[in-house]
PDB file of C-alpha atoms in Angstrom:
ATOM      1  CA  MET A   1     -56.390  22.842 255.417  1.00 49.00           C
ATOM      2  CA  ALA A   2     -56.057  19.113 255.881  1.00 59.00           C
ATOM      3  CA  HIS A   3     -59.159  16.952 255.518  1.00 69.00           C
ATOM      4  CA  ARG A   4     -59.754  13.831 257.658  1.00 76.00           C
ATOM      5  CA  SER A   5     -60.397  10.493 256.069  1.00 81.00           C
ATOM      6  CA  PHE A   6     -64.028   9.389 255.307  1.00 82.00           C
ATOM      7  CA  LEU A   7     -65.428   8.004 258.558  1.00 84.00           C
ATOM      8  CA  PRO A   8     -69.157   8.155 259.412  1.00 87.00           C
ATOM      9  CA  SER A   9     -70.216   9.263 262.864  1.00 89.00           C
ATOM     10  CA  ALA A  10     -71.594   6.747 265.325  1.00 92.00           C
ATOM     11  CA  ARG A  11     -75.200   7.710 264.575  1.00 95.00           C
ATOM     12  CA  ALA A  12     -74.630   7.568 260.793  1.00 93.00           C
ATOM     13  CA  ALA A  13     -72.804   4.215 261.141  1.00 94.00           C
ATOM     14  CA  ASN A  14     -75.830   2.785 262.961  1.00 96.00           C
ATOM     15  CA  VAL A  15     -78.157   3.870 260.186  1.00 96.00           C
ATOM     16  CA  ILE A  16     -75.762   2.472 257.523  1.00 96.00           C
ATOM     17  CA  ILE A  17     -75.465  -0.802 259.318  1.00 96.00           C
ATOM     18  CA  ALA A  18     -79.293  -1.124 259.663  1.00 97.00           C
ATOM     19  CA  LEU A  19     -79.841  -0.288 255.976  1.00 97.00           C
ATOM     20  CA  GLY A  20     -77.086  -2.655 254.924  1.00 96.00           C
ATOM     21  CA  ALA A  21     -78.497  -5.461 257.015  1.00 97.00           C
ATOM     22  CA  PHE A  22     -82.033  -4.769 255.564  1.00 97.00           C
ATOM     23  CA  ALA A  23     -80.582  -5.033 251.984  1.00 97.00           C
ATOM     24  CA  LEU A  24     -78.740  -8.184 252.906  1.00 96.00           C
ATOM     25  CA  GLY A  25     -81.853  -9.718 254.485  1.00 97.00           C
ATOM     26  CA  TRP A  26     -84.019  -8.820 251.452  1.00 96.00           C
ATOM     27  CA  ALA A  27     -81.532 -10.298 249.089  1.00 96.00           C
ATOM     28  CA  ILE A  28     -81.268 -13.580 251.117  1.00 96.00           C
ATOM     29  CA  TYR A  29     -85.087 -13.790 251.277  1.00 96.00           C
ATOM     30  CA  VAL A  30     -85.489 -13.220 247.552  1.00 95.00           C
ATOM     31  CA  ARG A  31     -82.713 -15.745 246.664  1.00 95.00           C
ATOM     32  CA  TYR A  32     -83.654 -18.558 248.976  1.00 95.00           C
ATOM     33  CA  ALA A  33     -87.407 -18.127 249.162  1.00 94.00           C
ATOM     34  CA  LEU A  34     -88.325 -16.889 245.640  1.00 92.00           C
ATOM     35  CA  LEU A  35     -85.579 -17.732 243.145  1.00 92.00           C
ATOM     36  CA  GLU A  36     -84.242 -21.097 244.190  1.00 93.00           C
ATOM     37  CA  GLN A  37     -87.465 -22.770 245.201  1.00 91.00           C
ATOM     38  CA  SER A  38     -88.727 -24.850 242.224  1.00 91.00           C
ATOM     39  CA  SER A  39     -92.243 -24.864 243.669  1.00 91.00           C
ATOM     40  CA  VAL A  40     -92.398 -21.050 243.490  1.00 92.00           C
ATOM     41  CA  GLY A  41     -91.241 -21.129 239.893  1.00 89.00           C
ATOM     42  CA  LEU A  42     -93.852 -23.759 238.943  1.00 91.00           C
ATOM     43  CA  ALA A  43     -96.570 -21.818 240.734  1.00 91.00           C
ATOM     44  CA  CYS A  44     -95.572 -18.631 238.968  1.00 91.00           C
ATOM     45  CA  ARG A  45     -96.214 -20.239 235.563  1.00 91.00           C
ATOM     46  CA  THR A  46     -99.949 -20.258 236.282  1.00 89.00           C
ATOM     47  CA  LEU A  47    -100.442 -17.386 238.847  1.00 86.00           C
ATOM     48  CA  GLU A  48     -99.720 -13.723 238.623  1.00 88.00           C
ATOM     49  CA  THR A  49     -99.216 -12.436 242.060  1.00 91.00           C
ATOM     50  CA  LEU A  50     -96.895  -9.761 243.578  1.00 93.00           C
ATOM     51  CA  THR A  51     -94.486 -12.512 244.627  1.00 92.00           C
ATOM     52  CA  CYS A  52     -94.275 -13.725 240.995  1.00 92.00           C
ATOM     53  CA  GLU A  53     -93.840 -10.263 239.694  1.00 94.00           C
ATOM     54  CA  THR A  54     -91.079  -9.561 242.233  1.00 93.00           C
ATOM     55  CA  ARG A  55     -89.407 -12.877 241.175  1.00 93.00           C
ATOM     56  CA  ALA A  56     -89.578 -12.012 237.417  1.00 93.00           C
ATOM     57  CA  THR A  57     -88.185  -8.556 238.092  1.00 94.00           C
ATOM     58  CA  VAL A  58     -85.300  -9.794 240.158  1.00 94.00           C
ATOM     59  CA  ILE A  59     -84.527 -12.450 237.436  1.00 94.00           C
ATOM     60  CA  ALA A  60     -84.553  -9.803 234.769  1.00 95.00           C
ATOM     61  CA  LEU A  61     -82.283  -7.444 236.837  1.00 94.00           C
ATOM     62  CA  PHE A  62     -79.673  -9.988 237.856  1.00 91.00           C
ATOM     63  CA  SER A  63     -79.486 -11.540 234.331  1.00 94.00           C
ATOM     64  CA  GLN A  64     -78.367  -8.045 233.124  1.00 95.00           C
ATOM     65  CA  SER A  65     -76.039  -7.623 236.173  1.00 94.00           C
ATOM     66  CA  ALA A  66     -77.935  -4.689 237.352  1.00 95.00           C
ATOM     67  CA  PHE A  67     -77.185  -5.171 241.013  1.00 95.00           C
ATOM     68  CA  GLY A  68     -73.447  -5.511 240.364  1.00 95.00           C
ATOM     69  CA  ILE A  69     -73.347  -2.549 237.973  1.00 96.00           C
ATOM     70  CA  ALA A  70     -75.256  -0.373 240.377  1.00 96.00           C
ATOM     71  CA  ALA A  71     -72.901  -1.361 243.210  1.00 96.00           C
ATOM     72  CA  LEU A  72     -69.793  -0.722 241.101  1.00 97.00           C
ATOM     73  CA  ILE A  73     -71.002   2.706 239.860  1.00 97.00           C
ATOM     74  CA  GLY A  74     -71.977   3.657 243.427  1.00 97.00           C
ATOM     75  CA  ALA A  75     -68.614   2.619 244.825  1.00 96.00           C
ATOM     76  CA  ILE A  76     -66.706   4.491 242.080  1.00 96.00           C
ATOM     77  CA  LEU A  77     -68.669   7.613 242.724  1.00 95.00           C
ATOM     78  CA  GLN A  78     -68.034   7.075 246.488  1.00 94.00           C
ATOM     79  CA  LEU A  79     -64.278   6.743 245.812  1.00 92.00           C
ATOM     80  CA  ILE A  80     -64.286   9.947 243.798  1.00 91.00           C
ATOM     81  CA  ARG A  81     -66.338  12.030 246.094  1.00 89.00           C
ATOM     82  CA  PRO A  82     -67.135  10.467 249.458  1.00 89.00           C
ATOM     83  CA  SER A  83     -70.578  11.010 251.005  1.00 89.00           C
ATOM     84  CA  LEU A  84     -72.694   9.157 253.523  1.00 92.00           C
ATOM     85  CA  ILE A  85     -75.689   8.759 251.116  1.00 95.00           C
ATOM     86  CA  MET A  86     -73.584   7.365 248.230  1.00 95.00           C
ATOM     87  CA  PHE A  87     -71.691   5.056 250.685  1.00 95.00           C
ATOM     88  CA  THR A  88     -75.028   3.739 252.009  1.00 96.00           C
ATOM     89  CA  LEU A  89     -76.542   3.240 248.569  1.00 97.00           C
ATOM     90  CA  ALA A  90     -73.368   1.455 247.266  1.00 97.00           C
ATOM     91  CA  LEU A  91     -73.326  -0.697 250.348  1.00 96.00           C
ATOM     92  CA  MET A  92     -76.966  -1.722 249.870  1.00 97.00           C
ATOM     93  CA  ALA A  93     -76.373  -2.553 246.156  1.00 96.00           C
ATOM     94  CA  THR A  94     -73.265  -4.480 247.050  1.00 97.00           C
ATOM     95  CA  CYS A  95     -75.054  -6.520 249.699  1.00 95.00           C
ATOM     96  CA  ALA A  96     -77.816  -7.342 247.224  1.00 95.00           C
ATOM     97  CA  GLY A  97     -75.372  -8.068 244.354  1.00 95.00           C
ATOM     98  CA  LEU A  98     -73.252 -10.431 246.453  1.00 95.00           C
ATOM     99  CA  VAL A  99     -76.172 -12.591 247.351  1.00 95.00           C
ATOM    100  CA  VAL A 100     -78.257 -12.353 244.128  1.00 93.00           C
ATOM    101  CA  TYR A 101     -75.854 -13.852 241.626  1.00 90.00           C
ATOM    102  CA  ASN A 102     -73.890 -10.646 240.700  1.00 90.00           C
ATOM    103  CA  ASN A 103     -70.892 -11.377 242.926  1.00 91.00           C
ATOM    104  CA  ASN A 104     -68.035 -10.450 240.574  1.00 94.00           C
ATOM    105  CA  LEU A 105     -68.967  -6.806 240.171  1.00 95.00           C
ATOM    106  CA  ALA A 106     -70.366  -6.473 243.691  1.00 95.00           C
ATOM    107  CA  GLY A 107     -67.110  -7.980 245.156  1.00 95.00           C
ATOM    108  CA  LEU A 108     -65.165  -5.351 243.259  1.00 96.00           C
ATOM    109  CA  ALA A 109     -67.532  -2.681 244.567  1.00 96.00           C
ATOM    110  CA  GLY A 110     -67.034  -3.901 248.120  1.00 95.00           C
ATOM    111  CA  GLY A 111     -63.286  -3.561 247.755  1.00 96.00           C
ATOM    112  CA  LEU A 112     -63.660  -0.027 246.382  1.00 95.00           C
ATOM    113  CA  LEU A 113     -65.904   0.812 249.348  1.00 95.00           C
ATOM    114  CA  LEU A 114     -63.165  -0.318 251.709  1.00 93.00           C
ATOM    115  CA  ILE A 115     -60.650   1.789 249.883  1.00 93.00           C
ATOM    116  CA  SER A 116     -62.872   4.848 250.122  1.00 91.00           C
ATOM    117  CA  PHE A 117     -62.334   4.921 253.875  1.00 87.00           C
ATOM    118  CA  ALA A 118     -58.838   6.272 253.085  1.00 86.00           C
ATOM    119  CA  ARG A 119     -60.147   9.117 251.007  1.00 80.00           C
ATOM    120  CA  PRO A 120     -60.230  12.728 252.402  1.00 78.00           C
ATOM    121  CA  TRP A 121     -63.723  13.786 253.243  1.00 73.00           C
ATOM    122  CA  ARG A 122     -65.015  17.367 253.308  1.00 69.00           C
ATOM    123  CA  GLY A 123     -67.827  16.527 255.561  1.00 60.00           C
ATOM    124  CA  ALA A 124     -65.486  15.431 258.414  1.00 57.00           C
ATOM    125  CA  ARG A 125     -65.550  17.481 261.589  1.00 57.00           C
ATOM    126  CA  GLY A 126     -62.561  18.107 263.764  1.00 53.00           C
TER     127      GLY A 126
END
């Protein structure tokens, strides 16, 4: 029995695009509004707000390449065994990693996600 290549349905593709755009928008907001603003960094030295905690958490995560590693692990799992959920999670981590300073590993993950479209998929109908 031949399996079709991994290709989400139209409804699933819309959800994937929306979640990917959300992750990209969140990463852009965090980078340009929280991380690169020196006034936010100076204010966070004296204040402890949710914004400052988010900033500190993101700095700790990208200094350990957590976004890139998560994207790469998700893309490898997607390449081995394609699924919609793993593709969505890997895409979101890739979007965040590309924007928030983990672009080497996230770029590799993006390439692996593209290659995963050529993999046979058991969930395919038809």
